[in-house]
Amino acid sequence: MMSLVRSADVVLEINLAAIQANLQTVSSLVGPQVSVAAVVKSDAYGLGILEVSRSLVDAGCSLLFVASLEEALLLRSCRIGVAIAVFRDEFDRYGKWYLSHSIIPVVNNCGELLAIDTAGKAQTYFLNVETGLSRFGLGLEDVRRRYQPHAFEKHRPSVVLSHLACSEYLGDATNVLQRDRFRAVYDLLRPVRGSLAASAGLWLGKSYHFDLVRVGSALYGINTAGVQPNPLQPVAKLRARILDVRKVLRGEAVGYGATFRACRTSRVAIAGIGYKHGLPWTCANRISVRIAGHCAPLIGRIAMEYITIDTTDIPETLCGPGAFVELLGEDFTIDDLAAAAMISPQEALTRLGAGCTRQYLNPSFPSEALSKPVAQAALKTSSGDFGR
Ligand SMILES: *Cc1c(COP(=O)(O)O)cnc(C)c1O
């Protein structure tokens, strides 16, 4: 049988060394007393959970957070041996999976706490407390009732955590309120490790770092808090191939809805990327792309598979069919794209990661390291120094 082999028209290029460098940047920022856990949920924000986790572990990360038990089991099956914690996934139902694969549940409610009591001290767990996000987590009263000083010695969590609602707004009073509520629980549960800040919380100051920060966005080059100068390296580049070029006469419209009309006779390139690849529809007529160092505006709407670009001012030899246009790079990052599209950079990144062919630069591991899931029985895992 014949098989069709062709190179991708849309490539999201992920620089794994930049992710490792961002881990180092975060580690230096919080200092040696504070551990840095990496959040690799949602396929590492679209960048590939296995490649990203392996790179982070190689760079010294010893705790990964995922959203679901499936993600944790996938990491274990690919020989990721460091501690893995699951933000929320029914420990009361799936407890035996956690224990047999040394996976740490984040306990979010009283039902799960009962299951912890049943499982006994062999099961390491983290405790999530609700301090103002109104999502998951035990209320402050429930925590007091259960862990009162002098109440009989309960199996305690190794980490207590909570999540900030407004950390990207440095001056917001909600931050102070949540930190003070969290500190009360932290003091009550001592000795325990505390974790409050995610990426944006890094810049709220030392009093928000406690013992452990949980960062996703910052590792992936997203500058959540808009810190200037930006200490994080961009991680992703995005390019798409030009499929065709056509002349558009002055006064003619381009694309669905005729949202762009040429005010001069123009040379318009059609590139093979659209909202199917995760390019936000809302960046129509609002961004530019780079072609061999030149800047060219995206004109008209984003179609499912195509975009249109005004290349009139760029030498024709640089932007014929087959040439690539760059949509994300050093000087136009995921933060810029998201701002133009009026969505969050995390949303932009997860959508592009899911929709594009991904290529990896600078892996610190051989490609076979990820390709052979091992038999469950052969797994050697630990909950590291996050166990008790
Ligand atoms: C997603 C998530 C994080 C990481 O957030 P970033 O802002 O991407 O660093 C941390 N903690 C919890 C509970 C999360 O859900």
Coordinates of C-alpha atoms and ligand atoms in Angstrom, one line a residue:
M1 CA 0.0 0.0 0.0
M2 CA 1.2 3.5 -0.7
S3 CA 1.5 5.9 2.1
L4 CA 1.5 9.6 1.8
V5 CA 4.3 11.3 3.7
R6 CA 4.4 15.1 3.8
S7 CA 5.7 17.7 6.1
A8 CA 3.2 19.6 8.3
D9 CA 1.7 22.9 7.1
V10 CA 1.3 24.1 10.6
V11 CA 4.0 23.6 13.3
L12 CA 4.0 24.5 16.9
E13 CA 7.6 24.4 17.9
I14 CA 8.2 23.9 21.6
N15 CA 11.6 24.7 23.1
L16 CA 12.0 22.3 26.0
A17 CA 15.2 24.0 27.1
A18 CA 13.2 27.2 27.5
I19 CA 10.8 25.4 29.8
Q20 CA 13.8 24.2 31.9
A21 CA 15.2 27.7 32.0
N22 CA 11.9 29.1 33.2
L23 CA 11.9 26.5 36.0
Q24 CA 15.3 27.8 37.0
T25 CA 14.1 31.4 36.9
V26 CA 11.2 30.5 39.2
S27 CA 13.4 28.6 41.5
S28 CA 15.8 31.5 41.9
L29 CA 12.9 33.9 42.4
V30 CA 11.5 32.0 45.3
G31 CA 14.9 31.0 46.8
P32 CA 16.2 27.7 48.2
Q33 CA 13.7 27.5 51.1
V34 CA 10.7 27.1 48.7
S35 CA 10.1 24.1 46.4
V36 CA 8.7 24.5 42.9
A37 CA 6.1 22.1 41.8
A38 CA 5.2 22.0 38.1
V39 CA 1.6 21.9 37.0
V40 CA 1.3 19.8 33.8
K41 CA -2.5 19.4 33.7
S42 CA -4.4 19.6 30.4
D43 CA -1.5 18.0 28.4
A44 CA 0.9 20.5 30.0
Y45 CA -1.3 23.4 28.7
G46 CA -1.3 21.9 25.3
L47 CA 2.5 21.4 25.0
G48 CA 2.6 17.7 25.6
I49 CA 2.5 16.2 29.1
L50 CA 5.1 13.5 28.5
E51 CA 7.8 15.7 26.8
V52 CA 7.2 18.5 29.2
S53 CA 7.2 16.4 32.4
R54 CA 10.3 14.5 31.3
S55 CA 12.1 17.8 30.7
L56 CA 11.1 19.2 34.0
V57 CA 12.1 16.1 35.9
D58 CA 15.5 16.2 34.1
A59 CA 15.8 19.8 35.2
G60 CA 15.3 18.8 38.9
C61 CA 11.6 19.1 39.4
S62 CA 10.4 16.6 42.0
L63 CA 6.7 17.2 42.2
L64 CA 4.1 17.3 39.3
F65 CA 0.5 18.3 39.6
V66 CA -2.1 17.0 37.2
A67 CA -5.8 17.4 36.9
S68 CA -6.9 13.8 36.7
L69 CA -6.0 10.3 37.8
E70 CA -5.7 9.3 34.1
E71 CA -2.9 11.9 33.6
A72 CA -1.1 10.6 36.6
L73 CA -1.3 7.0 35.5
L74 CA -0.1 8.0 32.0
L75 CA 3.0 9.7 33.6
R76 CA 3.6 6.6 35.7
S77 CA 3.3 4.3 32.7
C78 CA 6.0 6.3 31.0
R79 CA 8.4 5.9 33.8
I80 CA 8.0 9.3 35.4
G81 CA 9.1 8.4 38.9
V82 CA 8.8 11.6 40.9
A83 CA 5.9 12.5 43.2
I84 CA 2.6 13.2 41.3
A85 CA -0.4 14.9 42.9
V86 CA -3.9 15.0 41.4
F87 CA -5.8 18.2 41.9
R88 CA -9.2 16.6 42.0
D89 CA -10.3 13.1 41.1
E90 CA -12.5 11.2 43.5
F91 CA -10.1 9.6 45.9
D92 CA -13.1 8.1 47.7
R93 CA -13.9 6.1 44.5
Y94 CA -10.5 5.3 43.0
G95 CA -8.4 5.1 46.2
K96 CA -6.7 1.9 45.3
W97 CA -5.2 3.3 42.1
Y98 CA -3.6 6.1 44.1
L99 CA -2.0 3.8 46.6
S100 CA -0.8 1.2 44.1
H101 CA 0.9 3.8 41.9
S102 CA 2.2 6.1 44.6
I103 CA 0.0 8.9 43.4
I104 CA -1.0 11.7 45.9
P105 CA -4.6 12.8 46.0
V106 CA -5.5 16.4 46.8
V107 CA -8.4 15.9 49.2
N108 CA -11.2 18.4 48.5
N109 CA -14.1 17.3 50.7
C110 CA -15.1 15.4 53.8
G111 CA -16.0 12.3 51.9
E112 CA -12.5 12.0 50.6
L113 CA -11.1 12.6 54.1
L114 CA -13.1 9.6 55.4
A115 CA -11.6 7.5 52.6
I116 CA -8.1 8.7 53.8
D117 CA -8.9 7.5 57.3
T118 CA -9.8 4.1 55.8
A119 CA -6.7 3.9 53.7
G120 CA -4.5 4.6 56.7
K121 CA -1.1 6.3 57.0
A122 CA 0.4 4.5 53.9
Q123 CA -1.5 7.0 51.8
T124 CA 0.2 10.3 51.5
Y125 CA -2.3 13.1 50.8
F126 CA -2.5 16.9 50.3
L127 CA -5.4 18.9 51.6
N128 CA -7.1 21.7 49.7
V129 CA -8.8 24.4 51.7
E130 CA -11.2 27.0 50.3
T131 CA -10.2 30.5 51.1
G132 CA -12.0 32.6 48.5
L133 CA -12.1 31.1 45.1
S134 CA -15.3 29.2 45.9
R135 CA -14.4 26.1 43.9
F136 CA -13.1 23.0 45.7
G137 CA -11.6 22.5 49.1
L138 CA -12.6 22.1 52.7
G139 CA -14.1 25.1 54.5
L140 CA -12.2 26.6 57.4
E141 CA -14.7 25.3 59.9
D142 CA -14.4 21.7 58.6
V143 CA -10.6 22.0 58.9
R144 CA -10.8 23.3 62.5
R145 CA -13.3 20.6 63.5
R146 CA -11.2 17.8 62.2
Y147 CA -7.7 18.9 63.1
Q148 CA -8.3 20.8 66.4
P149 CA -5.2 20.9 68.5
H150 CA -5.5 18.2 71.2
A151 CA -8.1 16.3 69.3
F152 CA -6.9 12.8 68.8
E153 CA -4.0 12.6 66.4
K154 CA -5.4 12.3 62.9
H155 CA -3.4 11.3 59.8
R156 CA -2.3 14.7 58.7
P157 CA -1.7 16.0 55.1
S158 CA 1.8 16.5 54.0
V159 CA 0.9 19.7 52.1
V160 CA -2.0 22.0 52.7
L161 CA -2.9 24.1 49.7
S162 CA -5.3 26.8 48.5
H163 CA -5.7 28.7 45.3
L164 CA -5.7 32.5 44.8
A165 CA -8.6 34.1 42.8
C166 CA -7.0 37.5 41.9
S167 CA -3.3 36.9 42.0
E168 CA -2.6 38.6 38.7
Y169 CA -3.9 41.9 40.2
L170 CA -1.1 42.8 42.5
G171 CA -3.0 45.3 44.7
D172 CA -6.2 43.3 45.0
A173 CA -7.5 43.0 48.6
T174 CA -8.7 39.5 47.9
N175 CA -5.1 38.4 47.9
V176 CA -4.5 39.6 51.4
L177 CA -7.8 38.1 52.7
Q178 CA -7.0 34.7 51.2
R179 CA -3.4 34.7 52.4
D180 CA -4.5 35.5 56.0
R181 CA -7.2 32.8 55.9
F182 CA -4.6 30.4 54.5
R183 CA -2.1 31.3 57.2
A184 CA -4.6 30.5 59.9
V185 CA -5.1 26.9 58.5
Y186 CA -1.3 26.5 58.0
D187 CA -0.6 27.5 61.6
L188 CA -3.3 25.1 62.8
L189 CA -1.9 22.1 60.8
R190 CA 1.8 22.7 61.7
P191 CA 4.1 21.0 61.0
V192 CA 2.8 20.9 57.5
R193 CA 4.0 22.3 54.2
G194 CA 1.9 25.1 52.7
S195 CA 1.3 26.0 49.1
L196 CA -0.7 29.0 48.1
A197 CA 0.9 30.7 45.0
A198 CA 0.6 29.7 41.4
S199 CA 2.4 31.6 38.7
A200 CA 1.0 35.1 39.2
G201 CA 1.3 34.7 43.0
L202 CA 5.1 34.5 42.6
W203 CA 5.2 38.2 42.2
L204 CA 3.0 39.0 45.2
G205 CA 6.0 38.7 47.6
K206 CA 7.6 36.2 49.9
S207 CA 4.6 36.0 52.3
Y208 CA 2.6 34.3 49.6
H209 CA 5.2 31.6 48.8
F210 CA 5.0 29.5 52.0
D211 CA 6.9 26.2 51.4
L212 CA 5.9 25.2 47.9
V213 CA 4.7 27.1 44.8
R214 CA 2.7 25.4 42.0
V215 CA 3.5 26.8 38.7
G216 CA 2.2 26.1 35.2
S217 CA 1.9 29.3 33.1
A218 CA 5.3 30.7 34.1
L219 CA 7.1 27.5 33.0
Y220 CA 5.3 27.8 29.6
G221 CA 6.5 31.4 29.1
I222 CA 3.2 33.1 30.0
N223 CA 3.7 36.3 31.9
T224 CA 0.5 36.1 33.9
A225 CA 1.1 39.1 36.1
G226 CA 2.6 41.2 33.2
V227 CA 5.9 41.7 35.0
Q228 CA 8.4 44.0 33.3
P229 CA 11.0 43.3 32.2
N230 CA 9.7 39.8 31.6
P231 CA 12.1 37.3 33.1
L232 CA 10.5 34.3 31.4
Q233 CA 11.5 32.9 28.1
P234 CA 9.0 32.3 25.3
V235 CA 8.5 28.6 24.8
A236 CA 6.4 28.3 21.7
K237 CA 6.9 29.3 18.1
L238 CA 4.1 28.9 15.6
R239 CA 4.4 28.8 11.8
A240 CA 2.1 28.0 8.9
R241 CA 2.8 27.5 5.3
I242 CA 1.6 29.8 2.5
L243 CA -0.6 27.8 0.1
D244 CA -1.4 30.3 -2.5
V245 CA -1.0 34.0 -3.4
R246 CA -3.5 36.1 -5.3
K247 CA -3.9 39.6 -6.5
V248 CA -6.8 41.5 -5.0
L249 CA -7.9 44.7 -6.8
R250 CA -8.6 47.9 -5.0
G251 CA -12.1 47.9 -3.5
E252 CA -12.4 44.1 -3.4
A253 CA -13.2 42.3 -0.2
V254 CA -11.3 39.5 1.4
G255 CA -12.8 36.6 3.4
Y256 CA -16.1 35.7 5.0
G257 CA -18.3 38.6 6.0
A258 CA -16.2 40.9 3.8
T259 CA -14.6 42.4 6.9
F260 CA -11.6 43.7 5.0
R261 CA -11.7 45.7 1.8
A262 CA -8.5 46.4 -0.1
C263 CA -7.7 50.2 -0.4
R264 CA -5.0 49.4 -3.0
T265 CA -4.3 46.6 -5.4
S266 CA -2.8 44.0 -3.1
R267 CA -0.9 40.8 -3.0
V268 CA -2.7 38.5 -0.6
A269 CA -1.2 35.2 0.7
I270 CA -3.4 32.4 1.9
A271 CA -1.8 30.4 4.7
G272 CA -2.9 27.0 5.9
I273 CA -3.9 27.7 9.5
G274 CA -7.3 28.4 10.9
Y275 CA -9.4 28.1 14.0
K276 CA -9.3 24.3 13.6
H277 CA -5.7 24.6 14.6
G278 CA -6.6 26.6 17.6
L279 CA -6.0 30.1 16.2
P280 CA -8.6 32.3 17.9
W281 CA -11.3 33.6 15.6
T282 CA -11.2 36.8 17.5
C283 CA -7.8 37.8 16.2
A284 CA -9.2 38.6 12.8
N285 CA -7.9 41.9 11.4
R286 CA -6.0 42.4 14.7
I287 CA -2.5 40.7 14.4
S288 CA 0.5 40.6 12.1
V289 CA 2.6 37.7 11.1
R290 CA 6.4 37.7 10.3
I291 CA 7.7 36.5 7.0
A292 CA 11.5 36.3 6.7
G293 CA 11.9 39.2 9.2
H294 CA 9.1 41.4 7.6
C295 CA 5.8 42.1 9.3
A296 CA 2.6 41.6 7.4
P297 CA -1.0 42.1 8.7
L298 CA -3.5 39.4 8.8
I299 CA -6.6 40.7 7.0
G300 CA -10.1 39.4 7.0
R301 CA -11.6 36.7 9.2
I302 CA -10.0 33.5 10.3
A303 CA -11.5 30.6 8.5
M304 CA -11.5 27.0 9.6
E305 CA -8.4 26.1 7.7
Y306 CA -7.0 29.4 6.3
I307 CA -5.9 32.9 7.0
T308 CA -5.3 35.7 4.6
I309 CA -2.3 38.0 4.8
D310 CA -1.5 41.3 3.0
T311 CA 2.0 40.8 1.6
T312 CA 2.0 43.7 -0.8
D313 CA 4.9 45.4 1.0
I314 CA 7.1 42.3 1.2
P315 CA 9.4 41.2 -1.7
E316 CA 7.5 38.7 -3.7
T317 CA 10.3 36.1 -3.7
L318 CA 10.0 35.8 0.1
C319 CA 6.4 35.0 0.3
G320 CA 5.4 32.6 -2.4
P321 CA 3.6 29.3 -2.0
G322 CA 5.6 27.0 0.3
A323 CA 7.2 29.8 2.4
F324 CA 6.3 29.9 6.1
V325 CA 4.7 32.7 8.0
E326 CA 5.5 33.0 11.7
L327 CA 2.6 33.6 14.1
L328 CA 4.4 33.2 17.4
G329 CA 8.0 33.9 18.1
E330 CA 10.5 35.9 20.1
D331 CA 8.9 39.2 19.4
F332 CA 5.2 38.2 19.3
T333 CA 4.5 35.8 22.1
I334 CA 1.5 33.9 23.3
D335 CA 0.7 36.8 25.7
D336 CA 0.6 39.2 22.7
L337 CA -1.6 36.8 20.6
A338 CA -4.0 36.3 23.5
A339 CA -4.3 40.0 24.2
A340 CA -5.1 40.6 20.5
A341 CA -7.7 37.8 20.6
M342 CA -9.1 39.0 24.0
I343 CA -8.7 35.6 25.5
S344 CA -6.4 34.2 28.2
P345 CA -3.0 33.1 27.2
Q346 CA -3.6 29.7 28.8
E347 CA -6.7 29.3 26.6
A348 CA -4.8 30.3 23.5
L349 CA -1.9 27.9 24.3
T350 CA -4.0 24.9 25.1
R351 CA -6.1 25.4 21.9
L352 CA -3.0 25.7 19.7
G353 CA -1.3 22.8 21.3
A354 CA -4.3 20.6 20.7
G355 CA -4.7 21.7 17.1
C356 CA -1.2 21.9 15.7
T357 CA 1.5 19.4 14.9
R358 CA 4.0 19.8 17.7
Q359 CA 7.8 19.7 17.3
Y360 CA 10.2 19.7 20.1
L361 CA 13.5 21.5 20.3
N362 CA 16.3 20.7 22.8
P363 CA 15.0 17.6 24.5
S364 CA 17.2 16.5 27.4
F365 CA 16.2 12.8 26.8
P366 CA 16.3 10.4 23.9
S367 CA 13.0 10.0 22.0
E368 CA 12.7 6.3 23.0
A369 CA 12.4 7.5 26.6
L370 CA 8.8 8.3 26.1
S371 CA 7.7 5.8 23.5
K372 CA 7.6 2.6 25.5
P373 CA 5.1 2.5 28.3
V374 CA 6.2 0.0 30.8
A375 CA 4.3 -2.8 32.4
Q376 CA 2.7 -1.5 35.6
A377 CA 4.4 -4.1 37.7
A378 CA 7.8 -2.9 36.7
L379 CA 7.1 0.6 37.9
K380 CA 9.4 1.9 40.6
T381 CA 7.8 5.0 42.0
S382 CA 7.8 7.1 45.1
S383 CA 6.1 10.0 46.5
G384 CA 9.5 11.4 47.1
D385 CA 10.1 13.7 50.0
F386 CA 6.5 14.7 49.7
G387 CA 5.6 11.4 51.4
R388 CA 5.7 11.0 55.2
Ligands
LIG1 C1 -3.8 25.4 37.2 C2 -3.5 25.5 38.6 C3 -2.3 26.0 39.1 C4 -1.3 26.6 38.1 O1 -1.7 27.8 37.7 P1 -0.7 28.8 36.8 O2 -1.4 30.1 37.0 O3 -0.8 28.3 35.4 O4 0.6 28.7 37.4 C5 -2.0 26.0 40.4 N1 -2.9 25.5 41.3 C6 -4.1 25.0 40.9 C7 -5.0 24.6 42.0 C8 -4.5 25.0 39.6 O5 -5.7 24.6 39.2

